[in-house]
XYZ file of C-alpha atoms in Angstrom:
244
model
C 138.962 108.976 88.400
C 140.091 105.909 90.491
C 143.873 106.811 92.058
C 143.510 110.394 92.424
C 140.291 111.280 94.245
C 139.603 108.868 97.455
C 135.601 109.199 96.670
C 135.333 106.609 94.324
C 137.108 104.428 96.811
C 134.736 104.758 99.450
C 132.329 104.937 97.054
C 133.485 101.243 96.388
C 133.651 100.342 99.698
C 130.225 101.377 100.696
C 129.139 99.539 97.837
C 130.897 95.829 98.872
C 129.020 96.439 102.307
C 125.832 97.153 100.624
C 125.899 94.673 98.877
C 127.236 92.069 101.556
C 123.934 93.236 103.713
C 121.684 92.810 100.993
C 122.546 89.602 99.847
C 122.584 88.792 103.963
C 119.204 90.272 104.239
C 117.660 87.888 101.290
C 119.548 84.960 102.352
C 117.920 85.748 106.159
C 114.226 86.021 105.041
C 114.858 82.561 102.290
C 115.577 84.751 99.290
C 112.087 86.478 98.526
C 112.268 84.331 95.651
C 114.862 85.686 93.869
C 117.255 84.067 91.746
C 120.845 82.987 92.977
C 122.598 85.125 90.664
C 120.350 88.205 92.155
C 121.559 87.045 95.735
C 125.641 87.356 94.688
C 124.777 91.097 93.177
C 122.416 91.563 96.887
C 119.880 93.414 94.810
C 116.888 93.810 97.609
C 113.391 94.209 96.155
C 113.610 97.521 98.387
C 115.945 99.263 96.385
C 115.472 100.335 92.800
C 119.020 98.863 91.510
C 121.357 96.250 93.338
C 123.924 98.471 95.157
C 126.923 97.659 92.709
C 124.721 99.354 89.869
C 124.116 102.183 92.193
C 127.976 102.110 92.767
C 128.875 101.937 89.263
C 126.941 104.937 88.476
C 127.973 106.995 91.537
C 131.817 106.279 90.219
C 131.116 106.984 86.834
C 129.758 109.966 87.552
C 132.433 111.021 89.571
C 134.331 111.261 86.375
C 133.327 115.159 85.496
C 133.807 115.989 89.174
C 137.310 117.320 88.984
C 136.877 119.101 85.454
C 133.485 121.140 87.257
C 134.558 121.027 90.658
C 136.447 124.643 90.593
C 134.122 126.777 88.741
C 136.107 129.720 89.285
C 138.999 128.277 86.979
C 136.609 128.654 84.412
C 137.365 131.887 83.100
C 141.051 132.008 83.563
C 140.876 128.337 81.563
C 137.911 129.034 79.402
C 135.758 125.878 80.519
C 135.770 121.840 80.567
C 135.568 121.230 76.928
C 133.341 118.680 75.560
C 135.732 116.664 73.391
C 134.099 113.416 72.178
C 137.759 111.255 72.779
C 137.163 112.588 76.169
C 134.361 111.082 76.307
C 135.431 107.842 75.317
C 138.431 108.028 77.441
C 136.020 108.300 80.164
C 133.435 105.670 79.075
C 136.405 102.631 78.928
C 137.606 103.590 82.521
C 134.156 103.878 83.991
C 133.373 100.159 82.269
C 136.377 98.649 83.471
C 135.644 100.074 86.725
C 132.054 98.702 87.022
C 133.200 95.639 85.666
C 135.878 94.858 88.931
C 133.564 96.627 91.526
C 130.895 94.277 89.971
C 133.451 90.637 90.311
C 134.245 92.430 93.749
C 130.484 92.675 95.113
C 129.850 89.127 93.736
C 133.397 87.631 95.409
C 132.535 89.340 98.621
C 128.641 88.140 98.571
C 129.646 84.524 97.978
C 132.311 83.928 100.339
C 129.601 85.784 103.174
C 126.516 83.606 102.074
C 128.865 80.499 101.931
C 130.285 81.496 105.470
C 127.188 82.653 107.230
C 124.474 80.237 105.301
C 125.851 77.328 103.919
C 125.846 76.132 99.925
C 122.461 78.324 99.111
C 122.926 79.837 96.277
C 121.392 77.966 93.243
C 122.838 79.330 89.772
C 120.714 79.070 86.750
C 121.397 76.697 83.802
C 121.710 79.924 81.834
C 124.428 81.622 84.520
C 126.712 82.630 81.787
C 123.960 84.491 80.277
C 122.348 85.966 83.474
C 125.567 87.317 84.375
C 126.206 88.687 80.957
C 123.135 90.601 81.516
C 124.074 91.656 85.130
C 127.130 92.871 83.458
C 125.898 95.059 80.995
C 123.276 96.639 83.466
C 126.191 97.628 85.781
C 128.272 99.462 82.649
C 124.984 100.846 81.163
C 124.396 102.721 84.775
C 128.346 103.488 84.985
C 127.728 105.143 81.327
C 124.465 106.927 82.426
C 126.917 108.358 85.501
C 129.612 109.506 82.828
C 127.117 110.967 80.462
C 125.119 113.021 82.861
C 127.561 114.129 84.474
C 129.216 115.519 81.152
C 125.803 117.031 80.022
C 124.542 118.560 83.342
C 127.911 119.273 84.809
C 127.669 117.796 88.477
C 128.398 114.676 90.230
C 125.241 114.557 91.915
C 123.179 115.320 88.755
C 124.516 111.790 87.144
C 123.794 110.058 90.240
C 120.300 110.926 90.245
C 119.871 110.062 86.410
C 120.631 106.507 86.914
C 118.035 106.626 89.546
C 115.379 107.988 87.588
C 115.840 105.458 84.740
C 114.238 102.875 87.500
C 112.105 104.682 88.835
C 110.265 107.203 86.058
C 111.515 105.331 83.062
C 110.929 102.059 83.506
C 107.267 102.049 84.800
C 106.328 104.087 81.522
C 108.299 101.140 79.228
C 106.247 98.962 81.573
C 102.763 100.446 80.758
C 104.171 100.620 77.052
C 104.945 96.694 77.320
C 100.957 95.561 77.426
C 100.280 97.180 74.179
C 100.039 95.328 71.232
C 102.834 97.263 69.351
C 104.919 96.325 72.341
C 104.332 92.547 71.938
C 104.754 92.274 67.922
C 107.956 94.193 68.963
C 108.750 91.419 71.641
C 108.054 88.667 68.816
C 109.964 90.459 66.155
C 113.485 87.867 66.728
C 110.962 84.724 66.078
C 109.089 86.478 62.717
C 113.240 87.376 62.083
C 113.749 83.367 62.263
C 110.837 82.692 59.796
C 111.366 84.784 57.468
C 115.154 84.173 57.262
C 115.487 80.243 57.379
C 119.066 79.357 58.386
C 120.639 77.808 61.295
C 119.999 80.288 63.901
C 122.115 79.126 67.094
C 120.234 77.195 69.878
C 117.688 79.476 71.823
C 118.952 82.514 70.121
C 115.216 83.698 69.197
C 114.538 83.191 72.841
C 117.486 85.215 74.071
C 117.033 87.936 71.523
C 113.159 87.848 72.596
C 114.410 88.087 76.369
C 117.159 91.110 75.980
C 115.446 92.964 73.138
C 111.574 92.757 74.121
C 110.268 96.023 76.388
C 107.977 93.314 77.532
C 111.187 91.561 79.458
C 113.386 93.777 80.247
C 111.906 97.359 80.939
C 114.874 98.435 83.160
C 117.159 97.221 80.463
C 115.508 99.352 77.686
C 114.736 102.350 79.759
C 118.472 102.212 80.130
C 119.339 101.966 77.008
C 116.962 104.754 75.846
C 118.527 106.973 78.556
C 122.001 106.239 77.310
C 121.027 107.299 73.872
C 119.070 110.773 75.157
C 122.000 111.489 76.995
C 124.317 110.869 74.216
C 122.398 112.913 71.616
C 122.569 115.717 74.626
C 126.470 115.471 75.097
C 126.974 115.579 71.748
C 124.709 118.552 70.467
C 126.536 120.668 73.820
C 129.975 119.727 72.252
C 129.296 120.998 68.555
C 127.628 123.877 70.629
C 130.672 124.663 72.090
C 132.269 123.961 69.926
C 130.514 126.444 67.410
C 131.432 128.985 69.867
């Protein structure tokens, strides 16, 4: 996935130099507004993901690539099977993957604001947690990669899945978030904290609100819906297989 094939390592690179130029581009025009941790990841409101996310996925869906890459070994070999430790095999690499191209993109954005622009980037009181999040939205489109690739059986297929989870998804969750179901949904973590009186940590009904409300986070919960579709998919192809 990552020694083998030199994809994935341009793949990288291009990503670091997206990146770089997006977080140049934001620092250029005073940051649109966006947050400092957004600036390190050089997520421009143009695009629908920051680049490393868009990275992440492209990598992880270069996992399948070799296995479907010579379809005319299929017959003498019988096919890529769907095995589920497979699967996780291919899920740990692709996280620890997204996880160093995402320190990588943030290194490389820092040390170019901090050369070209001075001390501008402003980190949140809540960093720790921002990045947490940033974190988990780079493995989540990583995953997406791996999984669609699996289920549709082409690089290019996964690729465009983690697009679509930004741009079809997540405007649906988004006209699903003004609803009233949507908001007792968003407000479940405080009734949780009522009903259940004991010491909760500090702000953890806010953060649970934040991460677990459609309201907040479409992109996060289209994401996670996706995963889950695409899951249910790999797995129903493998006991199909499998059956055969």
């Amino acid at each position: 996935m990552t020694t083998g094939p030199r994809v994935p390592r341009l793949v990288a690179a291009l990503t670091v130099l997206a990146s770089v130029a997006g977080a140049a581009l934001l620092a250029h025009t005073g940051g649109n507004g966006a947050s400092g941790v957004r600036m390190l990841t050089g997520w421009h409101p143009s695009l629908p993901l920051p680049p490393v996310a868009i990275g992440a996925g492209f990598i992880g869906a270069h996992a399948f690539a070799q296995e479907f890459r010579f379809p005319s070994l299929a017959a003498a070999f019988g096919g890529v099977p769907r095995r589920f430790g497979l699967l996780v095999a291919k899920l740990v690499v692709a996280t620890a993957v997204a996880l160093a191209l995402l320190v990588a993109v943030m290194f490389a954005d820092a040390s170019a604001l901090l050369v070209g622009y001075g001390d501008i980037v402003d980190l949140p009181a809540n960093w720790a947690t921002s990045m947490t999040g940033w974190a988990l939205l780079t493995i989540g489109c990583a995953w997406t990669g791996v999984l669609a690739a699996g289920v549709f059986r082409h690089a290019s297929l996964g690729l465009a899945a983690v697009l679509t989870v930004p741009v079809a998804v997540s405007p649906l969750l988004g006209e699903f978030a003004t609803t009233g179901a949507a908001r007792r949904i968003a407000e479940l973590p405080l009734r949780m904290q009522e009903v259940f009186p004991m010491p909760w940590p500090s702000g953890a009904a806010r953060l649970l609100s934040t991460d677990l409300g459609p309201a907040a986070q479409p992109v996060g919960q289209a994401l996670v819906l996706s995963l889950l579709a695409l899951l249910a998919a790999y797995l129903l192809t493998a006991a199909k297989s499998r059956a055969r």
